[in-house]
Coordinates of C-alpha atoms and ligand atoms in Angstrom, one line a residue:
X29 CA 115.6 123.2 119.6
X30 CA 118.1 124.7 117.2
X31 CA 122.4 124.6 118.0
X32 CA 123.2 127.4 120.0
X33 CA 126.0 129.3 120.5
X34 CA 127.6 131.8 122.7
X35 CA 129.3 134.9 122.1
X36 CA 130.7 137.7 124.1
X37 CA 132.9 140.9 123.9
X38 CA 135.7 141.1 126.3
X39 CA 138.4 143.7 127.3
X40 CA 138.7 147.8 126.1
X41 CA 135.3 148.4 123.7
X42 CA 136.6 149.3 120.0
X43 CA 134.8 150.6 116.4
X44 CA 134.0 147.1 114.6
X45 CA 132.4 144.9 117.6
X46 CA 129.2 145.4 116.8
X47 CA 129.9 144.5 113.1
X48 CA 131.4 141.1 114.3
X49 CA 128.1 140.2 116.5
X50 CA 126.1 141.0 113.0
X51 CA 128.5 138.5 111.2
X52 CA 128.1 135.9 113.8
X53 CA 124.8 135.9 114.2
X54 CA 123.7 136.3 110.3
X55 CA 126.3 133.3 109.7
X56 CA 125.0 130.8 112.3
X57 CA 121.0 131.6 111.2
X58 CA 122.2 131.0 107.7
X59 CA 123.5 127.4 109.5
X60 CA 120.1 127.4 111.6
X61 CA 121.3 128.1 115.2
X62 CA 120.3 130.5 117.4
X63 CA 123.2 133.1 119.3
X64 CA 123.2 134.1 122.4
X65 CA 124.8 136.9 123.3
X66 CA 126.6 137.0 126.5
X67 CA 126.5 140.1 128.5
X68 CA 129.5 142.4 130.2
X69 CA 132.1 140.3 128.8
X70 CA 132.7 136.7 130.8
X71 CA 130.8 138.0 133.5
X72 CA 127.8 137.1 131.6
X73 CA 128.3 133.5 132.1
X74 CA 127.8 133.5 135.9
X75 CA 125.0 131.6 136.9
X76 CA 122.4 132.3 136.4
X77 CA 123.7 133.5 133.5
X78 CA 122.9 136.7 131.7
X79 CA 122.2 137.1 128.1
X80 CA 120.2 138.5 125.1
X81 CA 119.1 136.4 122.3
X82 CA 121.0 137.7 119.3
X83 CA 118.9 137.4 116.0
X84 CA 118.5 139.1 112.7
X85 CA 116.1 141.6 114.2
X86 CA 118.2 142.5 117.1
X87 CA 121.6 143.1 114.8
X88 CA 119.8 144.8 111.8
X89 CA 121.2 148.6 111.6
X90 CA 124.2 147.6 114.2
X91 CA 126.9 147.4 112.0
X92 CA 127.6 151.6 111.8
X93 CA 127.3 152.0 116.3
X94 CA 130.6 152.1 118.2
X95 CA 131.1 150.0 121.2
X96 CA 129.3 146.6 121.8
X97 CA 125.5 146.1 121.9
X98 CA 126.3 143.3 124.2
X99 CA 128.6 145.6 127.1
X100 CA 132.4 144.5 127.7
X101 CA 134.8 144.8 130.8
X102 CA 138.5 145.0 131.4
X103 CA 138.0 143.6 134.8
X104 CA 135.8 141.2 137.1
X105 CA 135.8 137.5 138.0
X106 CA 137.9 135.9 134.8
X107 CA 141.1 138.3 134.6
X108 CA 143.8 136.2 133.3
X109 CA 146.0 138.8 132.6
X110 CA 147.4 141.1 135.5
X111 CA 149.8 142.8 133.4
X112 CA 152.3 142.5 130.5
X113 CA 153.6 139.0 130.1
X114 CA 152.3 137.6 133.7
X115 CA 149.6 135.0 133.7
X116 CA 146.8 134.8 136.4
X117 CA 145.2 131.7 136.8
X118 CA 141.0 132.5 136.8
X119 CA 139.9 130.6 139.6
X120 CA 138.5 126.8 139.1
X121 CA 135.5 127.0 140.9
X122 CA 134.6 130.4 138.7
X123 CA 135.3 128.4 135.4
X124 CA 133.0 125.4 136.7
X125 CA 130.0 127.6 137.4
X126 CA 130.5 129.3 133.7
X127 CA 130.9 125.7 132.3
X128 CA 127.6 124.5 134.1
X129 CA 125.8 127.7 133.0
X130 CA 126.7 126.8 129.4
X131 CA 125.7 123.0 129.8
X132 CA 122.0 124.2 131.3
X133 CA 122.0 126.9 127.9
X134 CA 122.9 124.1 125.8
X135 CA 125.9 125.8 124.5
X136 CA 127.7 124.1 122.3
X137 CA 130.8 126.6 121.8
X138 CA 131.6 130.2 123.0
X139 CA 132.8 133.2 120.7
X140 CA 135.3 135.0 122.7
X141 CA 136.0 138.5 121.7
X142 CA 139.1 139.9 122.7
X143 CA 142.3 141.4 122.9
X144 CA 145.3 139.3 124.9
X145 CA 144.1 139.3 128.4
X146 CA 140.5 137.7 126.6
X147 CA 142.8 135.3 124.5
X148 CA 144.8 134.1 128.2
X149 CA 140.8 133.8 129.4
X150 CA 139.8 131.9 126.4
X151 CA 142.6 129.1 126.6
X152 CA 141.8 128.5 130.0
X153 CA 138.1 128.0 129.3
X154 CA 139.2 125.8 127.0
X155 CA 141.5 123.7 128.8
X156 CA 138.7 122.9 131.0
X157 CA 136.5 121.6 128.5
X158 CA 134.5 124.8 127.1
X159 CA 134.6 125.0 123.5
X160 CA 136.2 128.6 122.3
X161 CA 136.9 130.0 119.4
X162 CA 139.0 133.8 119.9
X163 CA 138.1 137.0 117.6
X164 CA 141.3 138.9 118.0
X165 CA 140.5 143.0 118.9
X166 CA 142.3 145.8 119.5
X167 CA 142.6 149.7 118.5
X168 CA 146.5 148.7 119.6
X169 CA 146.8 146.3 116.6
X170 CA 149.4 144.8 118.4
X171 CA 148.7 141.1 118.1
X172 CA 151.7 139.1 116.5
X173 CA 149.2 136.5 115.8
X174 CA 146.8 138.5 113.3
X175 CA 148.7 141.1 110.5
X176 CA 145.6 143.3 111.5
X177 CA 142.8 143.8 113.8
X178 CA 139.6 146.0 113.7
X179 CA 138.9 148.9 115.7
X180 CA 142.7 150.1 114.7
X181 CA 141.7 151.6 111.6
X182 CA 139.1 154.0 112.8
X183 CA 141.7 154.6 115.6
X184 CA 144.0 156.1 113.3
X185 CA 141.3 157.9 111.3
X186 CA 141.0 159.7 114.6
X187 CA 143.7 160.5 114.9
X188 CA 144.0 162.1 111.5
X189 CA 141.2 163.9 111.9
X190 CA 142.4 165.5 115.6
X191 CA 145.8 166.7 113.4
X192 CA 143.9 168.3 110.9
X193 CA 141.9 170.1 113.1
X194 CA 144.8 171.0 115.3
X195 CA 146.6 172.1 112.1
X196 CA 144.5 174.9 111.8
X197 CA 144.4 176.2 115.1
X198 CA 148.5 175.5 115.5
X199 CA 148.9 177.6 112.3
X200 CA 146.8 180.6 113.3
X201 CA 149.2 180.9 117.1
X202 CA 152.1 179.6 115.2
X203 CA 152.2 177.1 117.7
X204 CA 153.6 173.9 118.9
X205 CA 150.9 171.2 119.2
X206 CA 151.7 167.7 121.3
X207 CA 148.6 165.2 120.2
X208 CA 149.1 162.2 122.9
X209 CA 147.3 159.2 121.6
X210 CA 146.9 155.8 123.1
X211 CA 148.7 152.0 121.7
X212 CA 150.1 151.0 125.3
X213 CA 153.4 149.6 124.5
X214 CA 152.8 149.4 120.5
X215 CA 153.0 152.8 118.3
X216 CA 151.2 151.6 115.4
X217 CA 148.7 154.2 116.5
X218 CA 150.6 156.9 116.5
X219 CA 153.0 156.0 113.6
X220 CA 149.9 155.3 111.2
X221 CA 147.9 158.8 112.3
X222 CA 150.7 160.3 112.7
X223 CA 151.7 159.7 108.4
X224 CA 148.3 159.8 107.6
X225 CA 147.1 163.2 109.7
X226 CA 150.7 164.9 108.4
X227 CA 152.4 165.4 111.8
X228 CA 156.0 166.5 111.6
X229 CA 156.9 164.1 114.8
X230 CA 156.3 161.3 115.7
X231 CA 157.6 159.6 119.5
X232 CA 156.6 155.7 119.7
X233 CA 158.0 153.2 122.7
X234 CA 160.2 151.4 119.7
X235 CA 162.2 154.7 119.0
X236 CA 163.3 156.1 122.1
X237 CA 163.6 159.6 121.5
X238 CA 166.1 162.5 122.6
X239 CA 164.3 166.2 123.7
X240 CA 167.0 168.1 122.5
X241 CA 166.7 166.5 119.2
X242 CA 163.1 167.1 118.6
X243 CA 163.5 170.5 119.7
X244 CA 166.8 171.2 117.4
X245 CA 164.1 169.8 114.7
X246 CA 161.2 172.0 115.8
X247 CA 163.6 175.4 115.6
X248 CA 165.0 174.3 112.2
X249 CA 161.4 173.9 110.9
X250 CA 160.2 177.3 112.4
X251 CA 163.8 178.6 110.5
X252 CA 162.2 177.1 107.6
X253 CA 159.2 179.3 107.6
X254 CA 156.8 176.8 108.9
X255 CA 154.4 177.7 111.0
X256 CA 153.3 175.2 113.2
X257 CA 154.7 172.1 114.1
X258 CA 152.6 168.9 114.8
X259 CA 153.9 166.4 117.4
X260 CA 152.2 163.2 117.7
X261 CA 153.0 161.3 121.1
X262 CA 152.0 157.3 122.2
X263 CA 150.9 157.3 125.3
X264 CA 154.1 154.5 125.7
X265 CA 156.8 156.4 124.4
X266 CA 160.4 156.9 126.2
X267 CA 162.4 159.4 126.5
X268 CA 166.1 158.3 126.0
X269 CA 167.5 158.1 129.6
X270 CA 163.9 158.3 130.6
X271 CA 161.2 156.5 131.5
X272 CA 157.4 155.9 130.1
X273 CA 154.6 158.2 132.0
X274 CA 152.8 155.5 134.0
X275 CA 150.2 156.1 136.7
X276 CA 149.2 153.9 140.1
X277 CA 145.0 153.6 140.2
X278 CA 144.1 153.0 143.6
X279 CA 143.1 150.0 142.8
X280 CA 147.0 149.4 141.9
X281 CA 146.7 149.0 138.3
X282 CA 149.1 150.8 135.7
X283 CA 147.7 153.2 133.4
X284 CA 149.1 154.9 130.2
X285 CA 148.9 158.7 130.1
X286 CA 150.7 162.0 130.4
X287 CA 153.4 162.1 128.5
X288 CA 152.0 164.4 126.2
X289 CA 152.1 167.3 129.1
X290 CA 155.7 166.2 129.5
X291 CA 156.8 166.6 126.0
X292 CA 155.0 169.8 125.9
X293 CA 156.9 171.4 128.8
X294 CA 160.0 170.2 127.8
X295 CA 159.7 171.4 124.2
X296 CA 157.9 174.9 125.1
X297 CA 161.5 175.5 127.4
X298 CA 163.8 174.3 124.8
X299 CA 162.3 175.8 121.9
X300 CA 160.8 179.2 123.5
X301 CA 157.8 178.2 121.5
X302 CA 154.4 178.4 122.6
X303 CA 153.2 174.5 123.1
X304 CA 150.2 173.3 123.8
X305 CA 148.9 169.7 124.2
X306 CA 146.2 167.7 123.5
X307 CA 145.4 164.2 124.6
X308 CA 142.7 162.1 122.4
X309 CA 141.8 159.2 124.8
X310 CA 138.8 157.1 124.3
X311 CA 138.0 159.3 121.0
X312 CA 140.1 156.8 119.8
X313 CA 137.7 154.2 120.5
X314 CA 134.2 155.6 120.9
X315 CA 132.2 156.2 117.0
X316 CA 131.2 154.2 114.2
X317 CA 133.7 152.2 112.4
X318 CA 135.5 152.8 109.1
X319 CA 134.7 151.1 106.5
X320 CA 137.7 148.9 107.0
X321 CA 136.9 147.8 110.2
X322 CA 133.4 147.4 109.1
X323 CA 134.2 144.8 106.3
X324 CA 137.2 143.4 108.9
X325 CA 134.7 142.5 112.1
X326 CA 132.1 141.0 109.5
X327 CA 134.7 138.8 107.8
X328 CA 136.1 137.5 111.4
X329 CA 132.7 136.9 112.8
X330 CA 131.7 134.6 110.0
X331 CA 134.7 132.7 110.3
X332 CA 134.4 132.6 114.1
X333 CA 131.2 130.6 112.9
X334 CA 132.9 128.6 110.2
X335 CA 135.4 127.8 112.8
X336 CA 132.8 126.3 115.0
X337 CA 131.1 124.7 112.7
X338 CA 134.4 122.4 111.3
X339 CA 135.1 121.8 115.0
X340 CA 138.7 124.2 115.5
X341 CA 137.8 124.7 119.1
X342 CA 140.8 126.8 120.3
X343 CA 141.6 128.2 117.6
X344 CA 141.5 132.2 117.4
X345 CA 140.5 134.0 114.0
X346 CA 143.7 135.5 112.3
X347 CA 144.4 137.9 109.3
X348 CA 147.2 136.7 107.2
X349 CA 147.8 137.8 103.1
X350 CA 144.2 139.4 103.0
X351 CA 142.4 136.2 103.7
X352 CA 141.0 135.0 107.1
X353 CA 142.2 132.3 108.6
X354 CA 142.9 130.8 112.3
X355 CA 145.8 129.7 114.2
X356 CA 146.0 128.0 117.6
X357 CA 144.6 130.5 120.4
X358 CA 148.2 128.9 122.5
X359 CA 150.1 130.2 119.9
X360 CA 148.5 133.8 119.8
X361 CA 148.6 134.7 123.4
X362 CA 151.5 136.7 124.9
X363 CA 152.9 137.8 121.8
X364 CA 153.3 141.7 121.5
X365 CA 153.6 142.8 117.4
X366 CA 155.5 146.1 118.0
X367 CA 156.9 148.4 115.1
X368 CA 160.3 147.5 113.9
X369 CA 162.8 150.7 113.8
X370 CA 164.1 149.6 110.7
X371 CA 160.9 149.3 108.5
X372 CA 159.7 150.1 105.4
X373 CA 156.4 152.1 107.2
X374 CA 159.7 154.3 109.6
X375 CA 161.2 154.3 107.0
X376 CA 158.8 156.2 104.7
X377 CA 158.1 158.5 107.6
X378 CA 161.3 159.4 107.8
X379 CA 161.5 160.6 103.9
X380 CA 158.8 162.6 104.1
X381 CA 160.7 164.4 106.8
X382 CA 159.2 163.3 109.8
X383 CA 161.3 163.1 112.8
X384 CA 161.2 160.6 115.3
X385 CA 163.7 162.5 117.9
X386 CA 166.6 160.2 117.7
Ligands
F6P14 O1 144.3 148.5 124.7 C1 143.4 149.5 124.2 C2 143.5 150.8 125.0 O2 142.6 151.7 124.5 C3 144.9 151.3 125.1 O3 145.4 151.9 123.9 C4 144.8 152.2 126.3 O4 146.0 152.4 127.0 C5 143.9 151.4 127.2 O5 143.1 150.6 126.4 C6 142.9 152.3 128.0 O6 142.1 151.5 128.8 P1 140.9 152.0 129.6 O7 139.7 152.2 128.7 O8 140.7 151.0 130.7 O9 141.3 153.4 130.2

């Protein structure tokens, strides 16, 4: 029987997953193993186990489809994560059974795909013996142990695109335009779309922004002559003096979303202007990949292989200087990359005369 590995996508889907199962599995036939590809994230690895063989035949043509040909979850038996910074411990006896389904499989290391909560999963499995190797992911890109991750890229190229078309519209009505998009605590999302889709401001949770501010800025454009002014929100930005727009599932979880509404109501009675908003969601997520995020997921799933073939078991995939390499998964969880005020990418922003309310 040829080596087999395992390999699974875990957490919030993003553009670029599919591209990293094609790496994976076109690196370890090149090596002569066979991949088998677990399904719904860790769930897959309850006995008895559920799976699809992965092979050149069942990756060809996957690299250009959103999402994961393989399923993912953000919940289910092996959250480690029950929000930011705390630590769950995933039960023992849930770790044991994956263990003995991987022994029966003849497993000999797992491919764990996955944001932070995935990465906290991933060092458990390991300390009990499982050998892991992480794939860092997230549209949030806000990983301190990887410079970049895929999926973020074709977030932002959403993003763009939403501001272009919104441009138009905004223009015609001579109208206020609030584009909420997602990034949790991080506003990479929103900083990068927001330079790249020409907004004119820009709220992220590093920059706490003032209401009468953006709307002083907003009447001084319209002075100007301009027509429309484009507003790009993250879902986690703060007003100053204010809090971020969370909301309670029933299920008692806290979700991102709504502060776009907010800044739209606030700005339409300050400003007298006609607002309207806009919020972009899972667009952010759902499509093919950019090229980027294309070339990005097939680099990190071949190394994943590398990694497992030199023996780095706990060791997560990372992006440093343009070349791939790995660090210890310990050393990656936990540890939020958020935009720095003062930097040159603010910075930049700021000279081409986008506001950030403060
Ligand atoms: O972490 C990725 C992300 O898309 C965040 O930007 C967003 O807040 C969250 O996931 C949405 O999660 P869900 O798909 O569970 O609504």
């Amino acid at each position: 029987m040829r080596p087999r590995v395992g390999v699974l996508t875990s957490g919030g889907d993003c553009p670029g997953l599919n591209a990293v199962l094609r790496g994976v599995v076109l690196a370890a036939e090149k090596l002569g193993w066979e991949v088998l590809g677990f399904k719904d994230g860790f769930e897959g690895l309850l006995p008895p186990g559920q799976y699809l063989v992965l092979d050149r035949t069942r990756t060809d043509g996957i690299m250009p489809l959103g999402g994961t040909i393989i399923g993912t979850t953000n919940r289910g038996h092996f959250i480690a994560k029950v929000g930011e910074g705390k630590r769950a411990v995933v039960a023992a006896e849930v770790i044991a059974e994956a263990r003995e389904v991987l022994e029966r499989l003849l497993v000999r290391a797992l491919i764990i795909v996955g944001g932070d909560g995935s990465m906290t999963t991933a060092l458990q499995l390991q300390e009990a013996g499982i050998n892991c190797i992480g794939v860092p992911k997230t549209i949030d890109n806000d990983l301190e142990a990887t410079a970049m991750t895929f999926g973020f890229d074709s977030a932002v190229a959403a993003v763009a695109d939403a501001l272009d078309r919104l441009h138009t519209t905004a223009t015609s009505h001579k109208r206020v335009m609030v584009l909420e998009v997602m990034g949790r605590h991080a506003g990479w999302i929103a900083l990068h779309g927001g330079i790249a889709g020409g907004a004119d401001a820009i709220l992220i949770p590093e920059i706490p922004f003032d209401y009468d501010k953006l709307a002083a800025f907003i009447k001084q454009r319209d002075a100007a002559g301009s027509l429309s002014s484009l507003v790009v929100a993250a879902e986690g930005a703060t007003p100053k003096d204010g809090q971020q727009v969370l909301h309670q599932t029933p299920a008692g979880e806290y979700r991102f979303g709504g502060i776009g509404d907010v800044v739209a109501r606030e700005l339409a009675a300050r400003t007298g202007k006609e607002t309207r908003c806009c919020v972009l969601g899972h667009l952010q997520r759902g499509g093919a990949p950019t090229t980027l995020d294309r070339i990005l997921g097939t680099r990190f799933g071949v190394k994943a292989v590398q990694l497992v073939n030199e023996g780095h078991f706990g060791s997560m995939v990372s992006y440093q200087n343009y070349q791939v390499q790995h660090v210890p998964i310990a050393a990656a969880v936990n540890r939020l990359r958020l935009v720095q005020p003062s930097s040159q990418m603010v910075q930049t922003a700021r000279d081409v005369e986008i506001s950030f309310g403060d």
